Coordinates of C-alpha atoms in Angstrom, one line a residue:
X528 CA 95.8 0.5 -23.9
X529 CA 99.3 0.8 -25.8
X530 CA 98.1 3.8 -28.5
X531 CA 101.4 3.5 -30.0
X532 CA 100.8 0.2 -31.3
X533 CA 97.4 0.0 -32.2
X534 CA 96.4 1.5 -35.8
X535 CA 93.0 2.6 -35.7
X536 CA 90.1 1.8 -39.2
X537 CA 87.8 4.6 -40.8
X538 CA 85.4 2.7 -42.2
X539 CA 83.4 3.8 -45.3
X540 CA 80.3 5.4 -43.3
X541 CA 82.5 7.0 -41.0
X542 CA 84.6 8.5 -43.9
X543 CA 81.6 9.9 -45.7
X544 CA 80.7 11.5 -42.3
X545 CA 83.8 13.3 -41.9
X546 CA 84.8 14.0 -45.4
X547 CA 81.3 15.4 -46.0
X548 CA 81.7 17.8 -43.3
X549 CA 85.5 18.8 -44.3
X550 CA 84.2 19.7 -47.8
X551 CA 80.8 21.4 -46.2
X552 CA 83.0 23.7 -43.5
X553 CA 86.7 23.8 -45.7
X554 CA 86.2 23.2 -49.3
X555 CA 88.4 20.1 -49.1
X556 CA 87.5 17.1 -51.4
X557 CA 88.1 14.2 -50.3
X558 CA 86.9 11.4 -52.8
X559 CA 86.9 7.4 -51.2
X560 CA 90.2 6.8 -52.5
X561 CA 91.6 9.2 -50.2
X562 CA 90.5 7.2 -47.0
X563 CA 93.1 5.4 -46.2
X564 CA 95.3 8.9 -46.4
X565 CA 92.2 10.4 -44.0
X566 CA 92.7 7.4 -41.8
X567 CA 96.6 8.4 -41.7
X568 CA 96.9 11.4 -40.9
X569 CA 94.2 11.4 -38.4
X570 CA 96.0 8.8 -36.1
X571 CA 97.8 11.0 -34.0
X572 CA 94.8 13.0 -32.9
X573 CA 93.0 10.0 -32.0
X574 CA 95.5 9.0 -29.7
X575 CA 95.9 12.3 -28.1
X576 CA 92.6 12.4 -27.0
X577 CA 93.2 8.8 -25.9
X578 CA 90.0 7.3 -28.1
X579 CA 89.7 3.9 -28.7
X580 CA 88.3 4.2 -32.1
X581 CA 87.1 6.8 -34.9
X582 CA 83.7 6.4 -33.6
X583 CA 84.5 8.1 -30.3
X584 CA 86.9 10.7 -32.1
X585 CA 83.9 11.6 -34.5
X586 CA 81.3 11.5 -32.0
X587 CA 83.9 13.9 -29.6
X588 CA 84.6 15.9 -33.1
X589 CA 80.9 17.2 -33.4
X590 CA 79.9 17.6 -29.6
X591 CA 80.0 20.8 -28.6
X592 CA 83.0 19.6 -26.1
X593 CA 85.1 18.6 -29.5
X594 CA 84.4 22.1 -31.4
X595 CA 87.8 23.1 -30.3
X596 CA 89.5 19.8 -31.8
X597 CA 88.1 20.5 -35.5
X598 CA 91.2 23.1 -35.8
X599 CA 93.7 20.5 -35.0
X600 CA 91.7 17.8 -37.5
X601 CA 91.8 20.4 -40.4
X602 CA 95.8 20.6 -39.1
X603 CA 96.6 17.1 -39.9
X604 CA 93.8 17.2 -43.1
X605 CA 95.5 20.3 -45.1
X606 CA 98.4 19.6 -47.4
X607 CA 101.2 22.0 -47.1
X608 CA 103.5 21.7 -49.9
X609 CA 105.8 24.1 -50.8
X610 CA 109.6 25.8 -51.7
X611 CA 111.1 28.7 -51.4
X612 CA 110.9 30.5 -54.9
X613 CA 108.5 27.5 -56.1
X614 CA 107.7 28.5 -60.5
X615 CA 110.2 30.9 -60.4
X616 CA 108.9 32.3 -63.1
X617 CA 106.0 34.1 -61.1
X618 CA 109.2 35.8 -59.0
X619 CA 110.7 37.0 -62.2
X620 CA 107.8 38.6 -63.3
X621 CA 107.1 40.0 -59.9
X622 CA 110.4 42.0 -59.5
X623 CA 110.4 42.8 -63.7
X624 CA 107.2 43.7 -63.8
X625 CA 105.2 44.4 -60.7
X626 CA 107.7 46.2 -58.9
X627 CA 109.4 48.1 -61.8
X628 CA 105.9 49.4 -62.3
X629 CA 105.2 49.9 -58.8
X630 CA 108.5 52.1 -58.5
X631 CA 108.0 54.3 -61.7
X632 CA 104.0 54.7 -61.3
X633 CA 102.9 53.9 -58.2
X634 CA 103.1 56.7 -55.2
X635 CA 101.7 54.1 -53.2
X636 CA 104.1 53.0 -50.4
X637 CA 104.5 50.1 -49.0
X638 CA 103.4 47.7 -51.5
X639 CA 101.0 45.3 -49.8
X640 CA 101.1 41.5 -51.0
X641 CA 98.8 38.9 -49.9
X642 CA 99.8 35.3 -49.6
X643 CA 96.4 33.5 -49.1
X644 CA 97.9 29.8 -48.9
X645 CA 100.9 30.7 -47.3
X646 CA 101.5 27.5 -45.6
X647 CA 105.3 27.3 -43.8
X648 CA 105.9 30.7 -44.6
X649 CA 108.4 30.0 -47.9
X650 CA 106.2 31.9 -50.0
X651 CA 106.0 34.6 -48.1
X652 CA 109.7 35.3 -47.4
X653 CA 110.1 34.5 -51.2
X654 CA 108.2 37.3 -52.2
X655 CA 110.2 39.7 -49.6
X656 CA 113.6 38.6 -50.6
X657 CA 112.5 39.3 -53.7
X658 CA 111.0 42.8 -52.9
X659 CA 114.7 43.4 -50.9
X660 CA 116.6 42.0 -53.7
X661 CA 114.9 44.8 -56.3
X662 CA 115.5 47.6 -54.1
X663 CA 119.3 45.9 -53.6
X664 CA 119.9 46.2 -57.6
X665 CA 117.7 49.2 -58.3
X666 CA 119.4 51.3 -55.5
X667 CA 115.7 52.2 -54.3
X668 CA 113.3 52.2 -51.1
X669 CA 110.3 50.0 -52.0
X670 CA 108.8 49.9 -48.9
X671 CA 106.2 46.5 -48.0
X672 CA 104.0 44.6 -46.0
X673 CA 103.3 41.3 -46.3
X674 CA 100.5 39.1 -45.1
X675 CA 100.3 35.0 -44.9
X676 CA 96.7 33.6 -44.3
X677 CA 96.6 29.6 -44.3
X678 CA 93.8 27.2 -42.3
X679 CA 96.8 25.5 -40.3
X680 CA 97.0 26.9 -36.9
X681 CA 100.3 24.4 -36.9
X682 CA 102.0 25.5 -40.3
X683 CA 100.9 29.3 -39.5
X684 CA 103.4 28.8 -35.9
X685 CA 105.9 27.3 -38.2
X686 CA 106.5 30.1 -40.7
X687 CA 105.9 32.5 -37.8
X688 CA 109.0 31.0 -36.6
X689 CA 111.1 31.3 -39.7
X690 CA 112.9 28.2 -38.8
X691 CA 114.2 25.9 -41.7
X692 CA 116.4 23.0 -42.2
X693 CA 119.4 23.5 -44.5
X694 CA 118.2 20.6 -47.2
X695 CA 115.1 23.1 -47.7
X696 CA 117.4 25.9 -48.8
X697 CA 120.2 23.5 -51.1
X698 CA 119.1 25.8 -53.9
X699 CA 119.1 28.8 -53.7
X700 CA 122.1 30.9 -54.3
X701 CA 124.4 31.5 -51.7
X702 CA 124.7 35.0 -52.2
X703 CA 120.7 35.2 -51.3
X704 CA 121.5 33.0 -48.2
X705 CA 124.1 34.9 -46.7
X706 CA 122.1 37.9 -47.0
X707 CA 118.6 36.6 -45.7
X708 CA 119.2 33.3 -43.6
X709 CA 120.8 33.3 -40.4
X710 CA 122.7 29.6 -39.8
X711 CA 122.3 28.1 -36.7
X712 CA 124.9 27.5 -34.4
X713 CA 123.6 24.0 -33.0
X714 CA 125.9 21.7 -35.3
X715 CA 123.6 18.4 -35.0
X716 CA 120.5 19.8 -35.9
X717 CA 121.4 22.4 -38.5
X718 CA 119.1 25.0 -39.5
X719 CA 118.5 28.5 -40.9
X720 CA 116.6 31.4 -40.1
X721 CA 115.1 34.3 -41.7
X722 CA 116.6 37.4 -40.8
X723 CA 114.8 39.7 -38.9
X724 CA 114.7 43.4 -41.3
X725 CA 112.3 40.9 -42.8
X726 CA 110.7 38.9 -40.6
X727 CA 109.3 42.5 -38.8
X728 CA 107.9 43.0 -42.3
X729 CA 105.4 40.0 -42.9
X730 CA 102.3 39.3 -41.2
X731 CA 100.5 36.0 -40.4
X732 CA 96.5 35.2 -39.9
X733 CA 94.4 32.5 -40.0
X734 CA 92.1 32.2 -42.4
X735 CA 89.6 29.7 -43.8
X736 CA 89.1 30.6 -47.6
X737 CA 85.4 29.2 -47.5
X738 CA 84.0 31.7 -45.0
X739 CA 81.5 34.5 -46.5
X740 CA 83.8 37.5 -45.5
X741 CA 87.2 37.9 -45.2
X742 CA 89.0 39.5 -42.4
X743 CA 91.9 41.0 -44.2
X744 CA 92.7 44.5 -45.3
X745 CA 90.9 45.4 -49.1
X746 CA 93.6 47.5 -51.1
X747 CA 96.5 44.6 -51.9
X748 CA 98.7 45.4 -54.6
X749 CA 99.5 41.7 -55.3
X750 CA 97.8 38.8 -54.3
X751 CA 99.2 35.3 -54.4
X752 CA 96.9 32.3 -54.4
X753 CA 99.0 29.3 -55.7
X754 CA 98.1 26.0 -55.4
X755 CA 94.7 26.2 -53.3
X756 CA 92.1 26.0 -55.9
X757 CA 93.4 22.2 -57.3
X758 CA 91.7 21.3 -53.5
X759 CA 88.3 22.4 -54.6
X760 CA 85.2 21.7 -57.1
X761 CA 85.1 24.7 -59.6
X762 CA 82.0 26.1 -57.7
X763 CA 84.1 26.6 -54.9
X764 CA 86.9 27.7 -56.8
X765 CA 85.0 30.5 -58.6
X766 CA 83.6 31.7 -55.6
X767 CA 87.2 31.7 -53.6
X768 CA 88.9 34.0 -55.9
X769 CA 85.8 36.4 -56.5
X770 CA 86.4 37.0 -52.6
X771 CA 90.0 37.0 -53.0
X772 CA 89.4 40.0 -56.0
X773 CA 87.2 42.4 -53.5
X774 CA 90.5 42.9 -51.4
X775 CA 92.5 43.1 -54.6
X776 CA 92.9 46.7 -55.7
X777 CA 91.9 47.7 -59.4
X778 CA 95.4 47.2 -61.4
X779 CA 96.8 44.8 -58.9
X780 CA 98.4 41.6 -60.1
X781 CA 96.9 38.2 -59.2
X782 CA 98.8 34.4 -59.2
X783 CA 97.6 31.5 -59.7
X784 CA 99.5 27.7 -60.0
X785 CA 100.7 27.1 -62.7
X786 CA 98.6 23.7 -62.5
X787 CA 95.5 26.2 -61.8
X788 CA 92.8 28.2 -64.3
X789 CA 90.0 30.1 -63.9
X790 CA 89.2 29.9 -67.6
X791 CA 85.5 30.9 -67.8
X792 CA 84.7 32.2 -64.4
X793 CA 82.9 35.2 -63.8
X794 CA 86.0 37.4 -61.6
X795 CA 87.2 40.8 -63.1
X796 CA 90.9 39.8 -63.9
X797 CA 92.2 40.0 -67.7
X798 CA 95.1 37.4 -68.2
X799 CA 98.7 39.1 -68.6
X800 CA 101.0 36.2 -69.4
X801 CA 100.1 32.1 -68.2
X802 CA 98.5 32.0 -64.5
X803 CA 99.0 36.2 -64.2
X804 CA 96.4 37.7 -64.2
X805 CA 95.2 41.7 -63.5
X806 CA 92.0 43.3 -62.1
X807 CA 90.0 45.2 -64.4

C-alpha cells in the first residue's frame, strides 16, 4: 500500500471513541467540529504503524500491545503554541515585582519557578533570561532553578535541545540575543541556541496535569500556568490549579493567560493585578 498517498477517514463513532478517552485520561476537549483536525494530525501515526484504517489504529491504540502508542497520539493531539516573552507584561511584572521582592525579603536561594505547560521550552528560557537579566542590572546573585512539565514527550526533547530557528527570535532585542543565543554556524539551515550558564539551570519532566498527584517538588516560588486551562471544562480547570497551588509555596506568585480566569473557583490565590495572582 502507498501510505503516502492515501488519506485515511475518522468517522463520527470512531471520533467519539477516541475523543472520549482523550478528555477521560488528558482533559482535552475535543467537540465534533474538531474531527477533521483529529483526523489530521493523527495521519502520520497511522501510517507508522502501517494500519490501513482508524479502526485498526484504535483497536491497536487500546490493546495492551498499543498502551505504549497513546504517548505518541497525545504527541500529535496537544497544541503547542508559544513565543519567547509571549504577554510581556507577565515578564515585566516578574523581574519588577517578584524578583525585586525576592532579592530584598526573601533569604531563600535559588528561586524555584515552575513552568507547568512548558511546551518547546520558550517559556522557560524566558523566565531565566529574565532572572539573568535582573541580576545583570541589579548587580546581584539571584540564584534559580527552573522546571518545564508538558504531556509532549516530542515538544519536551525539543526544548531539552534549545534549538531554534532565527524567524522565532526576529524580536527580541539583539542585545538579549547576543547574550543568551548561540548562532549556528550551518549557513543553510540557520538557527540559535540557548547558551549553556542557562541551559544547566532549567529542568524538564513530563507531566500529565490530570493525574491525582503530582510528581514535582512542593515549595515553588512562582508558578507559571499559561494557556492550559482554555483546553479544559471548568471542572477540570478548578481542579488543575488546586493541584498546581499544593506545590505553590504560601506568598508565591501564580500566572495565568491572559485569555484565562479562575473567577469563582475555590483555590487559595488573591488576585494582584489581571491574570496574577498570590497564594494566601
Amino acid at each position: 500500500m502507498n501510505y503516502t498517498m492515501n488519506k485515511f477517514r475518522l468517522n463520527d463513532e470512531e471520533f467519539v471513541k477516541l475523543s472520549s478517552f482523550i478528555y477521560s485520561n488528558f482533559g482535552i476537549k475535543l467537540p465534533i467540529t474538531k474531527k477533521v483536525l483529529l483526523e489530521g494530525r493523527l495521519q502520520k501515526r497511522i501510517k507508522a504503524n502501517q494500519f490501513n484504517s482508524f479502526k485498526e489504529y484504535i483497536d491497536f491504540v487500546f490493546s495492551e500491545e498499543g498502551e505504549s502508542e497513546i504517548i505518541s497520539m497525545i504527541d500529535q493531539v496537544s497544541t503547542n503554541k508559544t513565543d519567547f516573552f509571549r504577554e510581556a507584561k507577565h515578564f515585566d511584572f516578574f523581574r519588577e515585582v517578584v524578583l525585586e521582592n525576592h532579592l530584598k525579603f526573601n533569604d531563600r536561594n535559588p528561586i524555584k519557578v515552575w513552568s507547568s505547560a512548558a511546551s518547546s521550552g520558550e517559556e522557560i528560557y524566558t523566565i531565566a533570561i529574565s532572572i539573568e537579566e535582573f541580576n545583570r542590572q541589579n548587580n546581584s546573585k539571584i540564584d534559580y532553578t527552573v522546571l518545564g512539565t508538558d504531556i509532549s514527550l516530542e515538544i519536551l526533547q525539543k526544548a531539552q535541545n534549545a534549538v531554534y530557528t532565527e524567524d522565532r527570535v526576529l524580536n527580541i532585542p539583539i542585545e538579549i540575543k547576543r547574550r543568551y543565543f548561540l548562532r549556528s554556524k550551518d549557513k543553510i539551515k540557520r538557527t540559535v541556541k540557548i547558551i549553556p550558564e542557562i541551559r544547566k539551570k532549567v529542568r524538564f519532566q513530563r507531566l500529565n496535569l490530570m493525574d491525582d498527584n503530582y510528581a514535582v517538588d512542593s515549595d515553588f516560588d512562582v508558578v507559571f500556568c499559561r494557556n492550559v486551562l482554555i483546553y479544559f471544562d471548568k471542572e477540570t480547570q478548578e481542579k488543575v490549579v488546586k493541584k498546581q497551588c499544593s506545590k505553590l509555596r504560601v506568598g508565591g506568585y501564580f500566572f495565568l493567560g491572559h485569555s484565562e480566569s479562575i473567577l469563582g473557583f475555590d483555590v487559595p490565590l488573591k488576585q494582584i493585578k489581571p491574570t496574577v495572582y498570590m497564594k494566601i
